Coordinates of C-alpha atoms in Angstrom, one line a residue:
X231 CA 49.6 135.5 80.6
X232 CA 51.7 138.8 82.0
X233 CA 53.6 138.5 78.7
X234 CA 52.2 139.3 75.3
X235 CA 53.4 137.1 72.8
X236 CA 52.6 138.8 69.5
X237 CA 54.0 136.9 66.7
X238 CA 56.7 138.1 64.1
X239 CA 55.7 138.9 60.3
X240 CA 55.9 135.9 58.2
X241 CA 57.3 136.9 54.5
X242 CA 57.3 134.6 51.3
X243 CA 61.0 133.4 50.9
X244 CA 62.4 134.2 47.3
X245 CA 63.2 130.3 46.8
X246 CA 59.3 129.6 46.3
X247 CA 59.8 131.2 43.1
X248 CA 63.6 130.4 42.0
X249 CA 66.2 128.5 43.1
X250 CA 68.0 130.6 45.9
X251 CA 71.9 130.9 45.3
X252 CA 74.1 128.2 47.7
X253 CA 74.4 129.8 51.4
X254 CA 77.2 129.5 53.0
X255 CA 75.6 128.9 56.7
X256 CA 71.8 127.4 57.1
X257 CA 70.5 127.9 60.9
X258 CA 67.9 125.7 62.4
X259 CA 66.1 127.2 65.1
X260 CA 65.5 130.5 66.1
X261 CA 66.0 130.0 70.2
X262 CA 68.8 131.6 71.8
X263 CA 71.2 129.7 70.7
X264 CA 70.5 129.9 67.0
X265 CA 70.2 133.8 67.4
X266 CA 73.7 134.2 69.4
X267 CA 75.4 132.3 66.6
X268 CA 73.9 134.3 64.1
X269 CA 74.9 137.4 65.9
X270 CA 78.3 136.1 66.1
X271 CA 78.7 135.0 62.8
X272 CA 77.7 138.4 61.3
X273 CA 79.6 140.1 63.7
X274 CA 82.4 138.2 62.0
X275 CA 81.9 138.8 58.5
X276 CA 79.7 135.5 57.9
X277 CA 75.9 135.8 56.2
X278 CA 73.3 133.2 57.5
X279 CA 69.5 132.2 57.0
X280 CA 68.2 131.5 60.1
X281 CA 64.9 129.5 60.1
X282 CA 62.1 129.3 62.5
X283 CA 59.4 126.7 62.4
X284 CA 57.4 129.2 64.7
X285 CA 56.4 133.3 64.9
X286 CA 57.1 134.4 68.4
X287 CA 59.9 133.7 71.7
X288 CA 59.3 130.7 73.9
X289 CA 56.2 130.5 76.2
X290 CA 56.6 130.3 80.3
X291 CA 60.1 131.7 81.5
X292 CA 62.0 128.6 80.8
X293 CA 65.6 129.2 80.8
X294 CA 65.9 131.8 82.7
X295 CA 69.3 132.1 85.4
X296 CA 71.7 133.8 82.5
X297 CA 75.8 133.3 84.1
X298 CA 78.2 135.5 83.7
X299 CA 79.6 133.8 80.5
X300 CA 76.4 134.5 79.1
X301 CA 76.2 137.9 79.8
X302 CA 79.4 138.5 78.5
X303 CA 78.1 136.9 75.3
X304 CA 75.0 139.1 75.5
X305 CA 77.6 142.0 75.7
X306 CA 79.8 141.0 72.5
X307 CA 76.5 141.0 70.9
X308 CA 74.8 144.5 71.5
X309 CA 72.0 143.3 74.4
X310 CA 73.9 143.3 77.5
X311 CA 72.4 146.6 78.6
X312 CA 69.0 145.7 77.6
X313 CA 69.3 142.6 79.5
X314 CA 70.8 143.9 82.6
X315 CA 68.8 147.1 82.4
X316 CA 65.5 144.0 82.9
X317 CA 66.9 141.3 84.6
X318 CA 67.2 140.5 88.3
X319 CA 71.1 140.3 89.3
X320 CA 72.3 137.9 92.3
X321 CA 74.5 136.9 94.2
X322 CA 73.3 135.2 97.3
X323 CA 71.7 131.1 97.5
X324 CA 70.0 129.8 100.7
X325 CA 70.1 126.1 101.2
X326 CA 67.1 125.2 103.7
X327 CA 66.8 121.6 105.4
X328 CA 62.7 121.0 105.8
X329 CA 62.4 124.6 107.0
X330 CA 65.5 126.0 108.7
X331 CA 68.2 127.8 106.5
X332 CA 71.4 125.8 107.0
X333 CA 73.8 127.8 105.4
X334 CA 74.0 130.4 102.7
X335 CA 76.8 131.6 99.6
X336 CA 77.5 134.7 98.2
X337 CA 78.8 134.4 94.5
X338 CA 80.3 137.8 94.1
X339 CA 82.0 138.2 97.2
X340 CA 85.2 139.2 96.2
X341 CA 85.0 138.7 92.8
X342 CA 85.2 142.2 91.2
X343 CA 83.9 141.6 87.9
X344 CA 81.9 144.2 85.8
X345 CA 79.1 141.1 85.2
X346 CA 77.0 139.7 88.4
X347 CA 77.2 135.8 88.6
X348 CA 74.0 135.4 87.6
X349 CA 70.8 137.6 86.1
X350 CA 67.2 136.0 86.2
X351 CA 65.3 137.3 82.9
X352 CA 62.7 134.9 81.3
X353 CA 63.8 133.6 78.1
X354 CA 61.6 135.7 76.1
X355 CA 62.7 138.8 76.9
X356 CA 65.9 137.5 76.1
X357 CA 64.6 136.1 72.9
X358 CA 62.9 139.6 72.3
X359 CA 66.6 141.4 72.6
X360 CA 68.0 138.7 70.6
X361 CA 65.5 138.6 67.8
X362 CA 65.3 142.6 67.4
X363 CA 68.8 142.5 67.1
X364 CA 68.8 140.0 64.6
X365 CA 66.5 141.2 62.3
X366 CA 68.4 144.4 61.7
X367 CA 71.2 142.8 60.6
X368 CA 71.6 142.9 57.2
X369 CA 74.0 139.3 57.4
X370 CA 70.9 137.3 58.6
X371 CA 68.0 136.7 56.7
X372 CA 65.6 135.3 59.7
X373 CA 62.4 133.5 58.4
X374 CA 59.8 132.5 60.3
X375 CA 57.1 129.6 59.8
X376 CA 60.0 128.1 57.5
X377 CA 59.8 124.3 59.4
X378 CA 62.3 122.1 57.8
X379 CA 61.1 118.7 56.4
X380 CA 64.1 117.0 55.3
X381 CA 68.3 117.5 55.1
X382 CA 70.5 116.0 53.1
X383 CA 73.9 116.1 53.8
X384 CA 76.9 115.2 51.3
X385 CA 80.7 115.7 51.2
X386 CA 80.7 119.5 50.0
X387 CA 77.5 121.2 51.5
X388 CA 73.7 120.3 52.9
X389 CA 70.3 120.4 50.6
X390 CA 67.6 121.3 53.1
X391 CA 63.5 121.4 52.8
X392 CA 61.6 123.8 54.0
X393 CA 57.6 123.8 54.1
X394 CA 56.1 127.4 54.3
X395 CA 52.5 128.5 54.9
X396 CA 52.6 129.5 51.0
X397 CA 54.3 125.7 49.5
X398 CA 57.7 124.7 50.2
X399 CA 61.3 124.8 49.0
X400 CA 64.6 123.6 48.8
X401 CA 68.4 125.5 50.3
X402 CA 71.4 124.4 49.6
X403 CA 74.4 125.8 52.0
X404 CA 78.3 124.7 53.1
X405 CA 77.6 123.7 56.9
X406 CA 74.2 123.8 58.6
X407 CA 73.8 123.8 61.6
X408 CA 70.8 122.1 64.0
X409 CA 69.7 124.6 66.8
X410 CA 66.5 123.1 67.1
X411 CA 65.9 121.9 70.7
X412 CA 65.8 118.8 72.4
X413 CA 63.2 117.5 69.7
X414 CA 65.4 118.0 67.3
X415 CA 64.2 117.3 63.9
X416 CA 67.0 117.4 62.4
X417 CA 68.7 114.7 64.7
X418 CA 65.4 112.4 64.1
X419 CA 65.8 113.0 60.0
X420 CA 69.8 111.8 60.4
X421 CA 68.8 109.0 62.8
X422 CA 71.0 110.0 65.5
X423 CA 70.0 109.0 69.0
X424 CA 71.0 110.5 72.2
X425 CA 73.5 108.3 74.5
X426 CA 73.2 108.8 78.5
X427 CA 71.2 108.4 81.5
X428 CA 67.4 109.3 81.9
X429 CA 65.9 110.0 84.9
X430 CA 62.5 108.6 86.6
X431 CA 62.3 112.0 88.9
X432 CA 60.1 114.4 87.6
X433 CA 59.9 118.6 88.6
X434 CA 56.9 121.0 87.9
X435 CA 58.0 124.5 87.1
X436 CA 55.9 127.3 87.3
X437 CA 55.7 131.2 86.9
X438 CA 54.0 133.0 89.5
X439 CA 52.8 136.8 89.2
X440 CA 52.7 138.6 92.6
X441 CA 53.5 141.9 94.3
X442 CA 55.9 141.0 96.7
X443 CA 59.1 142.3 98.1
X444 CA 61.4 139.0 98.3
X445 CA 64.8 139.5 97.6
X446 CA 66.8 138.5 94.7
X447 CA 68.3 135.3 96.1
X448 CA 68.0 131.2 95.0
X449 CA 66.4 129.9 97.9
X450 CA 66.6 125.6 97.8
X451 CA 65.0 123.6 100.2
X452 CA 65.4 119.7 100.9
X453 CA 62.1 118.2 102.6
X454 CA 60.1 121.3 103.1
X455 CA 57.6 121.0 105.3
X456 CA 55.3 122.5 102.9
X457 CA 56.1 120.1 99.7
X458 CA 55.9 116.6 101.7
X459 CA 59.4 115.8 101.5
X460 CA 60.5 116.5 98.3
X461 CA 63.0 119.6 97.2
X462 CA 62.0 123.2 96.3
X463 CA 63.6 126.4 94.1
X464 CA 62.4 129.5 94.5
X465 CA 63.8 132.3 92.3
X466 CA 62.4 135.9 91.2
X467 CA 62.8 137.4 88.0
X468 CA 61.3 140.5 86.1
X469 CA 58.3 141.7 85.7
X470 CA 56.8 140.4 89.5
X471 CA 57.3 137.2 88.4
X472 CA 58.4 134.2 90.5
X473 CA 59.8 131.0 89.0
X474 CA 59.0 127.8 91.9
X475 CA 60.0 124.6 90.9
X476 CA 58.7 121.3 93.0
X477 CA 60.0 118.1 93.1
X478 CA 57.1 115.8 92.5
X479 CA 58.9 112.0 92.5
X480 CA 59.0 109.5 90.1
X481 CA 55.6 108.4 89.6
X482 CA 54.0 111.4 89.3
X483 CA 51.5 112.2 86.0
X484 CA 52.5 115.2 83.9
X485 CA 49.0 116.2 82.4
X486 CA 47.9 116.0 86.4
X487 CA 50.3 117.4 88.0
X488 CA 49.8 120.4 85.3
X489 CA 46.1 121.2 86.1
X490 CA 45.9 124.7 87.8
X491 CA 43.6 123.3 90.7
X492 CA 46.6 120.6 91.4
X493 CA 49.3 123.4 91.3
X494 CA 47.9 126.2 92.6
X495 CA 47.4 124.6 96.2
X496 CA 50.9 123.4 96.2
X497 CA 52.3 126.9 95.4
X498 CA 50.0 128.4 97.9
X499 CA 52.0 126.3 100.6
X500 CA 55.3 128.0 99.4
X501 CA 54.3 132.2 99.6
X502 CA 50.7 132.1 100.7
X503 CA 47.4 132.9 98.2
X504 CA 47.9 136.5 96.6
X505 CA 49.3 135.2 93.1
X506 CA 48.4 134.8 89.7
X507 CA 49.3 131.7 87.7
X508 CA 51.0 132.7 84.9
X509 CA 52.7 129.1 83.2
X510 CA 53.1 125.6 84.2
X511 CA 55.0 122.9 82.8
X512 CA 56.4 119.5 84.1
X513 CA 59.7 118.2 82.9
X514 CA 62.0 114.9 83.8
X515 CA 65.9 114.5 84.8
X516 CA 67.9 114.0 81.2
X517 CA 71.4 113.9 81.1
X518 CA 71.9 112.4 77.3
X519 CA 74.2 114.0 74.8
X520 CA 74.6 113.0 70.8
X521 CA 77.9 110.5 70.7
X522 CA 79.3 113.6 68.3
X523 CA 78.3 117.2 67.9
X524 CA 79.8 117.3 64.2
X525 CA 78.0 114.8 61.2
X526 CA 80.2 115.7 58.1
X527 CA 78.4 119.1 57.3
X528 CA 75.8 119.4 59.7
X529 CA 76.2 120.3 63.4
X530 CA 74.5 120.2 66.2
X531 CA 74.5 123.1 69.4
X532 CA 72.5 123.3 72.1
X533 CA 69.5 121.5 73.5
X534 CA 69.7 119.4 69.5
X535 CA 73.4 118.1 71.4
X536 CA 72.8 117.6 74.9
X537 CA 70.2 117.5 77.3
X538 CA 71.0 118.5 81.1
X539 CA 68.8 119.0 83.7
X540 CA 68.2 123.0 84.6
X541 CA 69.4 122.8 88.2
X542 CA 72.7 124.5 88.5
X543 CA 71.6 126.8 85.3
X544 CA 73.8 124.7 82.7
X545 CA 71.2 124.1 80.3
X546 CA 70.8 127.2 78.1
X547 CA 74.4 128.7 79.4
X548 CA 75.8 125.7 77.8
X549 CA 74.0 126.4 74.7
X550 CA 75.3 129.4 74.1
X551 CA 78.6 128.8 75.0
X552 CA 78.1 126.3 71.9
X553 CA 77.6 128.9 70.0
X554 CA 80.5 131.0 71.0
X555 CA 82.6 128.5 70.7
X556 CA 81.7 127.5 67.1
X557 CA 81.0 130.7 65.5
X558 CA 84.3 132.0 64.9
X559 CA 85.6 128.3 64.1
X560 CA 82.8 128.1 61.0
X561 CA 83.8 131.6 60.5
X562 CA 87.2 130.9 59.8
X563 CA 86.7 127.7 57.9
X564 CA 84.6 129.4 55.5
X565 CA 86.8 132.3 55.0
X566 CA 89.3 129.9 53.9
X567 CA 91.9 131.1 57.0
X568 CA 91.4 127.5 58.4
X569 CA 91.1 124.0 57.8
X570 CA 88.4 121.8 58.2
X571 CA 89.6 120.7 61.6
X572 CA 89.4 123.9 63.2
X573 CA 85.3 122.7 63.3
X574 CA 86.3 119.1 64.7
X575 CA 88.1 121.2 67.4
X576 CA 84.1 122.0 68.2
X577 CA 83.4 118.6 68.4
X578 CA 86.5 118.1 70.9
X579 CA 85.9 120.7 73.0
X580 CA 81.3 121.4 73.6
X581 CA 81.9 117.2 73.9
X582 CA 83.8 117.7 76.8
X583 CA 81.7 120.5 78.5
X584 CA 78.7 118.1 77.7
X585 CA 80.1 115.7 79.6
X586 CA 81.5 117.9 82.9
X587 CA 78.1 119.2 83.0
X588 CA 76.6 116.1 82.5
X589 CA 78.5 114.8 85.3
X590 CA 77.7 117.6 87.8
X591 CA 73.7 117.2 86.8
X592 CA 73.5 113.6 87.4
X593 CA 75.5 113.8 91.0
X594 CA 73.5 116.6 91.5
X595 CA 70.0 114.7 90.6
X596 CA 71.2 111.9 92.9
X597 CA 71.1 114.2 96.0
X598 CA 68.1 115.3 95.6
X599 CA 66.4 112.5 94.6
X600 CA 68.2 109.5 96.9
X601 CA 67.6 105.7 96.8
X602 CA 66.4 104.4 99.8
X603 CA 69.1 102.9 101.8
X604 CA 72.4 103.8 102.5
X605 CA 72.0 106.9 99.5
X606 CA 69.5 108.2 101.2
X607 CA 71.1 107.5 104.6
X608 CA 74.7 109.9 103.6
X609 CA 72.6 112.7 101.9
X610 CA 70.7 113.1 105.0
X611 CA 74.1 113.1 106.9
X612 CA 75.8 115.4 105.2
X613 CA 72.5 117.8 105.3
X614 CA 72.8 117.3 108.6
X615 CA 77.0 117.5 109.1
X616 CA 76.3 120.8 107.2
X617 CA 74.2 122.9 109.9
X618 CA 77.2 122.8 112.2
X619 CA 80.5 121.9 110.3
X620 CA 81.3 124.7 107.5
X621 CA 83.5 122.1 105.6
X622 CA 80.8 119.9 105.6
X623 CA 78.5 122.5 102.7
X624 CA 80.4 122.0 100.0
X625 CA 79.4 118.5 99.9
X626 CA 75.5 119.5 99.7
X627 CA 74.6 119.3 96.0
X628 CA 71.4 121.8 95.3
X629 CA 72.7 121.6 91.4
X630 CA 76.4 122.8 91.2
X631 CA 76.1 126.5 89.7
X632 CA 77.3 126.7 86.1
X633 CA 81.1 128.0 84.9
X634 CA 82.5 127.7 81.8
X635 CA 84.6 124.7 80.7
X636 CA 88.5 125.0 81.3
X637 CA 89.1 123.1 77.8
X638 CA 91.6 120.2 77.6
X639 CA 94.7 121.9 75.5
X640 CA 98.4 121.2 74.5
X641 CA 98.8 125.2 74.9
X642 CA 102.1 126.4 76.0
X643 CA 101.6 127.3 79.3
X644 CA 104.0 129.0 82.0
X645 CA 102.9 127.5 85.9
X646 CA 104.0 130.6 87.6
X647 CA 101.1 132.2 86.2
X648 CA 97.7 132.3 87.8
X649 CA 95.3 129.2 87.6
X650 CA 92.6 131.0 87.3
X651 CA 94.1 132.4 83.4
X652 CA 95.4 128.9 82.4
X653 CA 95.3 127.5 79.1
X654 CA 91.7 126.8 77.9
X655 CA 89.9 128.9 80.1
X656 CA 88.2 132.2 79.7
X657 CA 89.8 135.2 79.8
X658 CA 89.2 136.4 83.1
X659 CA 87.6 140.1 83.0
X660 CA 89.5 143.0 85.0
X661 CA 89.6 146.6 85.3
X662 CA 91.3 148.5 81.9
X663 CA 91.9 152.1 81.7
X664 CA 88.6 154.0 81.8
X665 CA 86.9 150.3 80.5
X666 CA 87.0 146.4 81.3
X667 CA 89.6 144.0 79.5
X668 CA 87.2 141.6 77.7
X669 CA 85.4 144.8 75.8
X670 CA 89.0 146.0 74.6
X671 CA 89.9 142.4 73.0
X672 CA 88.9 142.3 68.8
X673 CA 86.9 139.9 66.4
X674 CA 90.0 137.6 66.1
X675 CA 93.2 136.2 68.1
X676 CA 94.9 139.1 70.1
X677 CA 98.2 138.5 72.1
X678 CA 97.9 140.5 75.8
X679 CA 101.3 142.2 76.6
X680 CA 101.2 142.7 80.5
X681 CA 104.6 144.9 81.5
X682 CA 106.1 143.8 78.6
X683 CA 106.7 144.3 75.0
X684 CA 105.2 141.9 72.3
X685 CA 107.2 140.2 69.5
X686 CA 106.0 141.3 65.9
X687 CA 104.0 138.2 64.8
X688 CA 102.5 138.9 61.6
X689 CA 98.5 139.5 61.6
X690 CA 98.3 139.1 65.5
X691 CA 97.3 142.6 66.8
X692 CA 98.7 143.1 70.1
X693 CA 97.0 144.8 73.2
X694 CA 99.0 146.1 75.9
X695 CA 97.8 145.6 79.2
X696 CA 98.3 148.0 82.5
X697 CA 99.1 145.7 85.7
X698 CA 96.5 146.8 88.2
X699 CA 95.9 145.2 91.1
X700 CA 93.0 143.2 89.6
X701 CA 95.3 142.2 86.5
X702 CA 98.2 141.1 88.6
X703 CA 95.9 138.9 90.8
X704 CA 94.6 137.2 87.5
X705 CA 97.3 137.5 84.9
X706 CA 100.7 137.8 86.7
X707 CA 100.5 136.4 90.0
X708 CA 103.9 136.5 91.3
X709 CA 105.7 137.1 87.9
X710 CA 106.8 140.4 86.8
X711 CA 105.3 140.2 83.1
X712 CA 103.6 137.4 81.0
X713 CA 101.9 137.1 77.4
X714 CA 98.5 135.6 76.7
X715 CA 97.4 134.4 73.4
X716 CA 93.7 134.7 73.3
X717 CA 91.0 133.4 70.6
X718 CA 88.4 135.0 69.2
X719 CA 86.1 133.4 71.5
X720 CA 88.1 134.7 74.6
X721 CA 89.7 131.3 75.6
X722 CA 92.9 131.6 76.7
X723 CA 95.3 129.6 74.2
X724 CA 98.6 130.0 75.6
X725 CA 100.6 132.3 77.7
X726 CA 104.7 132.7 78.6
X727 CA 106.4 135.0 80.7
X728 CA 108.7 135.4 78.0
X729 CA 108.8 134.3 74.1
X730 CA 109.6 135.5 70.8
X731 CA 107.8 135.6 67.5
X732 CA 109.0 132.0 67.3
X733 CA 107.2 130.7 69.6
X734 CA 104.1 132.9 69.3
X735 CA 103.6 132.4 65.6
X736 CA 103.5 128.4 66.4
X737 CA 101.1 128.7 69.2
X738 CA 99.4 131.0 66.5
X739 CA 99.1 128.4 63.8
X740 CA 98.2 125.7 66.1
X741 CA 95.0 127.8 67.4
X742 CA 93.8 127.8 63.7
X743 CA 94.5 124.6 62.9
X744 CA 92.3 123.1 65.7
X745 CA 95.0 121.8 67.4
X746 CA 95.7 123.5 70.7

């Protein structure tokens, strides 16, 4: 394979030879998602163990279409450089009908943020970054080939098992938390079952190695004329490696449709012979999700929580918005600066970004895959509606492009402000000073003072804001001054043109509490 996958060094946990003292956060799973919420916790103050079943990142590319949420993640956590520095930044899609481009998007056009839309980086670079980063933090003790073998939750903490090359052993912590994919043994040791739709449509996915000089765009075609009516992705990502995925139907056999002398042929129809295999996997459609994310003291993030199919990027971007959402929350709770229900808050929120992407996967799996009959008759309508009526392309579903959730809140909210800065969304990034607003904002809640002065609210730190033209666009709109109150996680909580300390200090409380 182009990558080398050397393994990480195994060491003998002190708990095979005394009982360890109570942690206060157990992490299970060492995928990106598990890493980013140790980063974040540690960041924060907050020790964890993280363990790993395995010794090295993910094999084959995987998730690999990182959004602009993420790599503002990546940049809170130290790796955004490395991961821009190596990944593959777009912009541009291409939706084809058999084999005529019908129409084409630009992401970034006119967006002027400091992050691309998207960045294509296999997931073990990513991992790689990640893991590095990890391991010299002195907060997170990451073991590998620890594989868990049982959990016991009770009111007050969690006793996990852990097997080890050299015997096992038992943790005890306050919260852990299940980062452990979508074959989750954790969820299989609680019982817990997924609840949702599965699909009978099946993709291969494959990474390609070949000199070539396409450019960094998603190409999707419906009906190829090379893949005998089915749907095709093409995207490129580091290292001269191309990611295909291929529609195969319903009916199709994995362990077949795996075997290079079955897949090579069928890529050879989509750039031509001069490539190198380099991984092959087939997956089907899920769109499931756990009925809660929160089970007393154990939680669940990621793949472990929800399963979503990868068209549209929401899979992994989900998962780490998971994290970012939680890791300040446990943060807190632990620190004793807020309740229990700041973690329910969790459970509120990542259930209802489960369910919006849920909802976008499974509309788009249905256009790509139609029923016979009148599905397959308005798919094929609009496809065609789209080649000549602009209007008509928004309707074409090639797996609606990931964006972070705009949470449901009770935040007090002022509507002569932007939309686009409301109440449980992200804070929008803009140009600030000699730097970009989301790097100036802290560890904790900060109020934004834009052309204004902020009330003295005790333990709020206050940043003041210059109005440029990017900030008014995003911030003030048509009002002359405004106040944001943002999280730690960089949600927006609440904004006014005007308040006092009042006001603010309520809208304060309520953020910690869980309730707004």
């Amino acid at each position: 394979m182009a990558h080398t996958y050397a393994p990480f060094p195994y060491v003998a946990p002190p708990g095979l030879n005394a009982p360890e003292p109570r942690h206060k956060v157990v992490i299970i799973g060492a995928g990106p998602v598990g890493l980013v919420l140790a980063l974040d916790l540690a960041r924060r103050g907050t020790p964890s163990v993280l363990l790993e079943a395995g010794d090295a990142v993910a094999t084959g590319s995987r998730a690999m279409s990182w959004s602009r949420r993420s790599l503002e993640i990546f940049d809170r956590l130290g790796i955004a450089d490395k991961v821009l520095e190596k990944g593959v930044p777009w912009s541009v899609g291409r939706v084809c009908h058999g084999d005529d481009e019908i129409f084409s998007f630009d992401l970034a056009e006119g967006s002027g943020d400091r992050m691309p839309p998207f960045l294509n980086l296999q997931q073990y670079h990513v991992e790689h970054f990640l893991t590095d980063r990890a391991l010299a933090d002195t907060l997170i003790d990451l073991r590998f080939r620890n594989r868990v073998t049982g959990i016991d939750p009770d009111a007050d903490g969690v006793q996990v098992t852990i097997r080890t090359p050299d015997g096992s052993y038992m943790l005890a912590a306050d919260y852990a938390v299940a980062c452990d994919g979508a074959r989750s043994t954790v969820r299989a040791m609680l019982d817990l079952d997924f609840e949702g739709e599965l699909f009978e449509e099946r993709f291969l996915i494959a990474d390609i190695e070949m000199e070539g000089d396409l450019p960094s765009e998603r190409w999707f075609w419906f009906e190829p004329g090379f893949h005998d009516g089915q749907s095709a992705l093409l995207h490129r990502q580091a290292d001269n490696i191309y990611r295909i995925d291929l529609q195969l139907g319903p009916h199709a056999d994995p362990k077949d449709e795996s075997r290079p002398e079955k897949v090579i042929p069928r890529i050879e129809q989509v750039i031509g012979p001069d490539f190198e295999l380099d991984w092959v996997s087939v997956y089907s459609f899920q769109c499931r999700r756990l009925g809660e994310f929160v089970h007393g003291r154990v939680i669940f993030a990621g793949d472990s929580a929800h399963l979503i199919p990868p068209f549209g990027a929401r899979g992994a971007n989900d998962g780490l918005q998971d994290a970012d959402n939680l890791g300040w929350k446990l943060a807190a709770v632990l620190d004793g600066r807020a309740p229990p229900s700041l973690i329910d808050s969790y459970n509120r929120e990542r259930v209802q970004a489960a369910d919006e992407n849920i909802r976008q996967s499974s509309r788009a799996t249905r256009f790509m895959g139609p029923a016979n009959g009148v599905e397959r008759l308005f798919r094929d309508q609009i496809l065609a509606l789209a080649r000549k009526a602009p209007f008509a392309r928004d309707w074409v579903n090639s797996g609606r492009l990931s964006t972070p959730c705009i949470y449901a809140t009770t935040g007090p909210d002022d509507p002569r402000l932007p939309a686009i800065s409301r109440p449980g969304a992200v804070a929008p990034d803009a140009p600030q000073g000699a730097g970009w607003l989301l790097a100036a904002l802290g560890r904790d809640a900060m109020l934004l003072a834009i052309n204004c002065d902020a009330p003295n609210v005790a333990d709020l730190p206050v940043l003041p804001v210059e109005a440029n033209p990017a900030v008014v666009a995003r911030y003030l709109g048509r009002a002359g001054r405004a106040l944001y109150l943002v999280r730690p996680d960089q949600v927006i909580a609440a904004r006014w043109v005007e308040a006092d300390a009042r006001q603010i200090a309520r809208a304060l409380a309520a953020l910690w509490e869980g309730r707004a």
